[in-house]
JSON list of N, CA and C in Angstrom, two decimals:
[
{"chain": "A", "resi": 1, "resn": "MET", "atom": "N", "xyz": [1.03, -1.57, 0.23]},
{"chain": "A", "resi": 1, "resn": "MET", "atom": "CA", "xyz": [-0.19, 0.01, 0.13]},
{"chain": "A", "resi": 1, "resn": "MET", "atom": "C", "xyz": [1.00, 1.58, 0.12]},
{"chain": "A", "resi": 2, "resn": "LEU", "atom": "N", "xyz": [1.97, 1.10, 0.80]},
{"chain": "A", "resi": 2, "resn": "LEU", "atom": "CA", "xyz": [2.70, 1.98, 0.66]},
{"chain": "A", "resi": 2, "resn": "LEU", "atom": "C", "xyz": [3.20, 3.25, -0.80]},
{"chain": "A", "resi": 3, "resn": "TYR", "atom": "N", "xyz": [4.04, 1.71, -1.40]},
{"chain": "A", "resi": 3, "resn": "TYR", "atom": "CA", "xyz": [4.15, 2.85, -2.54]},
{"chain": "A", "resi": 3, "resn": "TYR", "atom": "C", "xyz": [3.11, 2.93, -3.54]},
{"chain": "A", "resi": 4, "resn": "SER", "atom": "N", "xyz": [1.95, 2.39, -2.93]},
{"chain": "A", "resi": 4, "resn": "SER", "atom": "CA", "xyz": [0.84, 2.84, -4.23]},
{"chain": "A", "resi": 4, "resn": "SER", "atom": "C", "xyz": [0.50, 4.05, -3.73]},
{"chain": "A", "resi": 5, "resn": "HIS", "atom": "N", "xyz": [0.95, 4.27, -3.29]},
{"chain": "A", "resi": 5, "resn": "HIS", "atom": "CA", "xyz": [0.48, 5.72, -2.12]},
{"chain": "A", "resi": 5, "resn": "HIS", "atom": "C", "xyz": [1.42, 6.70, -2.71]},
{"chain": "A", "resi": 6, "resn": "PHE", "atom": "N", "xyz": [2.76, 5.90, -2.76]},
{"chain": "A", "resi": 6, "resn": "PHE", "atom": "CA", "xyz": [3.58, 6.94, -2.82]},
{"chain": "A", "resi": 6, "resn": "PHE", "atom": "C", "xyz": [3.60, 7.62, -4.76]},
{"chain": "A", "resi": 7, "resn": "LYS", "atom": "N", "xyz": [3.40, 6.53, -4.90]},
{"chain": "A", "resi": 7, "resn": "LYS", "atom": "CA", "xyz": [2.94, 6.45, -6.92]},
{"chain": "A", "resi": 7, "resn": "LYS", "atom": "C", "xyz": [1.93, 7.36, -7.01]},
{"chain": "A", "resi": 8, "resn": "CYS", "atom": "N", "xyz": [0.97, 6.99, -6.15]},
{"chain": "A", "resi": 8, "resn": "CYS", "atom": "CA", "xyz": [-0.21, 8.00, -5.98]},
{"chain": "A", "resi": 8, "resn": "CYS", "atom": "C", "xyz": [0.29, 9.94, -6.60]},
{"chain": "A", "resi": 9, "resn": "VAL", "atom": "N", "xyz": [0.71, 9.80, -5.04]},
{"chain": "A", "resi": 9, "resn": "VAL", "atom": "CA", "xyz": [1.39, 11.43, -4.79]},
{"chain": "A", "resi": 9, "resn": "VAL", "atom": "C", "xyz": [2.64, 11.91, -5.92]},
{"chain": "A", "resi": 10, "resn": "GLU", "atom": "N", "xyz": [3.28, 11.20, -6.27]},
{"chain": "A", "resi": 10, "resn": "GLU", "atom": "CA", "xyz": [4.30, 11.53, -6.92]},
{"chain": "A", "resi": 10, "resn": "GLU", "atom": "C", "xyz": [3.42, 11.70, -8.28]},
{"chain": "A", "resi": 11, "resn": "VAL", "atom": "N", "xyz": [2.61, 10.83, -9.15]},
{"chain": "A", "resi": 11, "resn": "VAL", "atom": "CA", "xyz": [1.67, 11.57, -9.90]},
{"chain": "A", "resi": 11, "resn": "VAL", "atom": "C", "xyz": [0.61, 12.53, -9.67]},
{"chain": "A", "resi": 12, "resn": "GLN", "atom": "N", "xyz": [0.43, 12.99, -8.86]},
{"chain": "A", "resi": 12, "resn": "GLN", "atom": "CA", "xyz": [-0.68, 14.41, -8.40]},
{"chain": "A", "resi": 12, "resn": "GLN", "atom": "C", "xyz": [0.10, 15.11, -8.54]},
{"chain": "A", "resi": 13, "resn": "ILE", "atom": "N", "xyz": [1.48, 15.14, -7.98]},
{"chain": "A", "resi": 13, "resn": "ILE", "atom": "CA", "xyz": [2.89, 16.01, -8.54]},
{"chain": "A", "resi": 13, "resn": "ILE", "atom": "C", "xyz": [3.05, 16.81, -9.17]},
{"chain": "A", "resi": 14, "resn": "VAL", "atom": "N", "xyz": [3.16, 15.98, -10.78]},
{"chain": "A", "resi": 14, "resn": "VAL", "atom": "CA", "xyz": [3.43, 15.86, -11.54]},
{"chain": "A", "resi": 14, "resn": "VAL", "atom": "C", "xyz": [2.02, 16.55, -12.42]},
{"chain": "A", "resi": 15, "resn": "TYR", "atom": "N", "xyz": [0.87, 16.01, -11.82]},
{"chain": "A", "resi": 15, "resn": "TYR", "atom": "CA", "xyz": [-0.15, 16.54, -12.43]},
{"chain": "A", "resi": 15, "resn": "TYR", "atom": "C", "xyz": [-0.82, 18.35, -12.12]},
{"chain": "A", "resi": 16, "resn": "ASN", "atom": "N", "xyz": [-1.75, 18.84, -12.52]},
{"chain": "A", "resi": 16, "resn": "ASN", "atom": "CA", "xyz": [-2.47, 20.02, -12.74]},
{"chain": "A", "resi": 16, "resn": "ASN", "atom": "C", "xyz": [-3.10, 19.93, -11.30]},
{"chain": "A", "resi": 17, "resn": "VAL", "atom": "N", "xyz": [-3.16, 20.80, -10.62]},
{"chain": "A", "resi": 17, "resn": "VAL", "atom": "CA", "xyz": [-4.07, 21.15, -9.83]},
{"chain": "A", "resi": 17, "resn": "VAL", "atom": "C", "xyz": [-5.56, 19.79, -10.06]},
{"chain": "A", "resi": 18, "resn": "ILE", "atom": "N", "xyz": [-6.34, 20.73, -10.72]},
{"chain": "A", "resi": 18, "resn": "ILE", "atom": "CA", "xyz": [-7.31, 20.10, -11.25]},
{"chain": "A", "resi": 18, "resn": "ILE", "atom": "C", "xyz": [-7.28, 18.81, -12.12]},
{"chain": "A", "resi": 19, "resn": "GLU", "atom": "N", "xyz": [-6.42, 18.72, -12.43]},
{"chain": "A", "resi": 19, "resn": "GLU", "atom": "CA", "xyz": [-5.96, 17.08, -13.14]},
{"chain": "A", "resi": 19, "resn": "GLU", "atom": "C", "xyz": [-5.59, 16.10, -11.88]},
{"chain": "A", "resi": 20, "resn": "THR", "atom": "N", "xyz": [-4.82, 17.04, -10.77]},
{"chain": "A", "resi": 20, "resn": "THR", "atom": "CA", "xyz": [-4.51, 16.37, -9.16]},
{"chain": "A", "resi": 20, "resn": "THR", "atom": "C", "xyz": [-5.67, 15.85, -8.82]},
{"chain": "A", "resi": 21, "resn": "LEU", "atom": "N", "xyz": [-6.74, 16.82, -8.64]},
{"chain": "A", "resi": 21, "resn": "LEU", "atom": "CA", "xyz": [-7.78, 16.41, -8.27]},
{"chain": "A", "resi": 21, "resn": "LEU", "atom": "C", "xyz": [-9.41, 15.20, -8.27]},
{"chain": "A", "resi": 22, "resn": "SER", "atom": "N", "xyz": [-8.25, 15.35, -10.21]},
{"chain": "A", "resi": 22, "resn": "SER", "atom": "CA", "xyz": [-9.11, 13.86, -10.25]},
{"chain": "A", "resi": 22, "resn": "SER", "atom": "C", "xyz": [-8.78, 13.16, -10.53]},
{"chain": "A", "resi": 23, "resn": "PHE", "atom": "N", "xyz": [-7.21, 13.21, -10.30]},
{"chain": "A", "resi": 23, "resn": "PHE", "atom": "CA", "xyz": [-6.34, 11.51, -10.27]},
{"chain": "A", "resi": 23, "resn": "PHE", "atom": "C", "xyz": [-6.90, 11.58, -8.79]},
{"chain": "A", "resi": 24, "resn": "TYR", "atom": "N", "xyz": [-6.41, 11.47, -7.84]},
{"chain": "A", "resi": 24, "resn": "TYR", "atom": "CA", "xyz": [-6.11, 11.49, -6.86]},
{"chain": "A", "resi": 24, "resn": "TYR", "atom": "C", "xyz": [-7.96, 10.87, -6.08]},
{"chain": "A", "resi": 25, "resn": "ALA", "atom": "N", "xyz": [-8.45, 11.30, -6.67]},
{"chain": "A", "resi": 25, "resn": "ALA", "atom": "CA", "xyz": [-9.96, 10.58, -6.75]},
{"chain": "A", "resi": 25, "resn": "ALA", "atom": "C", "xyz": [-9.45, 8.85, -6.77]},
{"chain": "A", "resi": 26, "resn": "TYR", "atom": "N", "xyz": [-9.73, 8.96, -7.72]},
{"chain": "A", "resi": 26, "resn": "TYR", "atom": "CA", "xyz": [-8.65, 7.52, -9.06]},
{"chain": "A", "resi": 26, "resn": "TYR", "atom": "C", "xyz": [-7.94, 7.33, -7.83]},
{"chain": "A", "resi": 27, "resn": "CYS", "atom": "N", "xyz": [-6.88, 7.50, -7.73]},
{"chain": "A", "resi": 27, "resn": "CYS", "atom": "CA", "xyz": [-5.66, 6.92, -6.85]},
{"chain": "A", "resi": 27, "resn": "CYS", "atom": "C", "xyz": [-6.94, 6.20, -5.02]},
{"chain": "A", "resi": 28, "resn": "ASP", "atom": "N", "xyz": [-7.48, 7.17, -4.47]},
{"chain": "A", "resi": 28, "resn": "ASP", "atom": "CA", "xyz": [-8.07, 6.70, -3.37]},
{"chain": "A", "resi": 28, "resn": "ASP", "atom": "C", "xyz": [-8.73, 5.55, -3.53]},
{"chain": "A", "resi": 29, "resn": "LEU", "atom": "N", "xyz": [-9.56, 6.13, -4.33]},
{"chain": "A", "resi": 29, "resn": "LEU", "atom": "CA", "xyz": [-10.86, 4.67, -4.92]},
{"chain": "A", "resi": 29, "resn": "LEU", "atom": "C", "xyz": [-9.53, 3.08, -5.57]},
{"chain": "A", "resi": 30, "resn": "GLU", "atom": "N", "xyz": [-9.50, 3.28, -5.69]},
{"chain": "A", "resi": 30, "resn": "GLU", "atom": "CA", "xyz": [-8.48, 1.89, -6.32]},
{"chain": "A", "resi": 30, "resn": "GLU", "atom": "C", "xyz": [-7.61, 2.02, -4.85]},
{"chain": "A", "resi": 31, "resn": "LEU", "atom": "N", "xyz": [-7.69, 2.92, -4.12]},
{"chain": "A", "resi": 31, "resn": "LEU", "atom": "CA", "xyz": [-6.29, 2.43, -2.95]},
{"chain": "A", "resi": 31, "resn": "LEU", "atom": "C", "xyz": [-7.41, 1.36, -2.10]},
{"chain": "A", "resi": 32, "resn": "TYR", "atom": "N", "xyz": [-8.46, 2.08, -1.94]},
{"chain": "A", "resi": 32, "resn": "TYR", "atom": "CA", "xyz": [-9.89, 2.06, -0.78]},
{"chain": "A", "resi": 32, "resn": "TYR", "atom": "C", "xyz": [-10.05, 0.27, -0.93]},
{"chain": "A", "resi": 33, "resn": "THR", "atom": "N", "xyz": [-10.28, -0.41, -2.76]},
{"chain": "A", "resi": 33, "resn": "THR", "atom": "CA", "xyz": [-10.54, -1.09, -3.56]},
{"chain": "A", "resi": 33, "resn": "THR", "atom": "C", "xyz": [-9.18, -1.97, -2.37]},
{"chain": "A", "resi": 34, "resn": "ILE", "atom": "N", "xyz": [-8.52, -1.75, -2.93]},
{"chain": "A", "resi": 34, "resn": "ILE", "atom": "CA", "xyz": [-6.85, -2.95, -2.55]},
{"chain": "A", "resi": 34, "resn": "ILE", "atom": "C", "xyz": [-7.41, -3.14, -1.11]},
{"chain": "A", "resi": 35, "resn": "VAL", "atom": "N", "xyz": [-7.58, -1.70, 0.21]},
{"chain": "A", "resi": 35, "resn": "VAL", "atom": "CA", "xyz": [-8.23, -2.10, 1.26]},
{"chain": "A", "resi": 35, "resn": "VAL", "atom": "C", "xyz": [-8.41, -3.56, 2.16]},
{"chain": "A", "resi": 36, "resn": "ILE", "atom": "N", "xyz": [-9.49, -3.37, 1.25]},
{"chain": "A", "resi": 36, "resn": "ILE", "atom": "CA", "xyz": [-11.13, -4.10, 1.13]},
{"chain": "A", "resi": 36, "resn": "ILE", "atom": "C", "xyz": [-10.64, -5.69, 0.89]}
]
């Protein structure tokens, strides 16, 4: 999970603010699915 989280954060920084919000939501959903 840590690796995925770090990757998401890295992508977040790379993408723009608006793009980041969308990517963050998608990554959060994926992370949530992995947790379940």
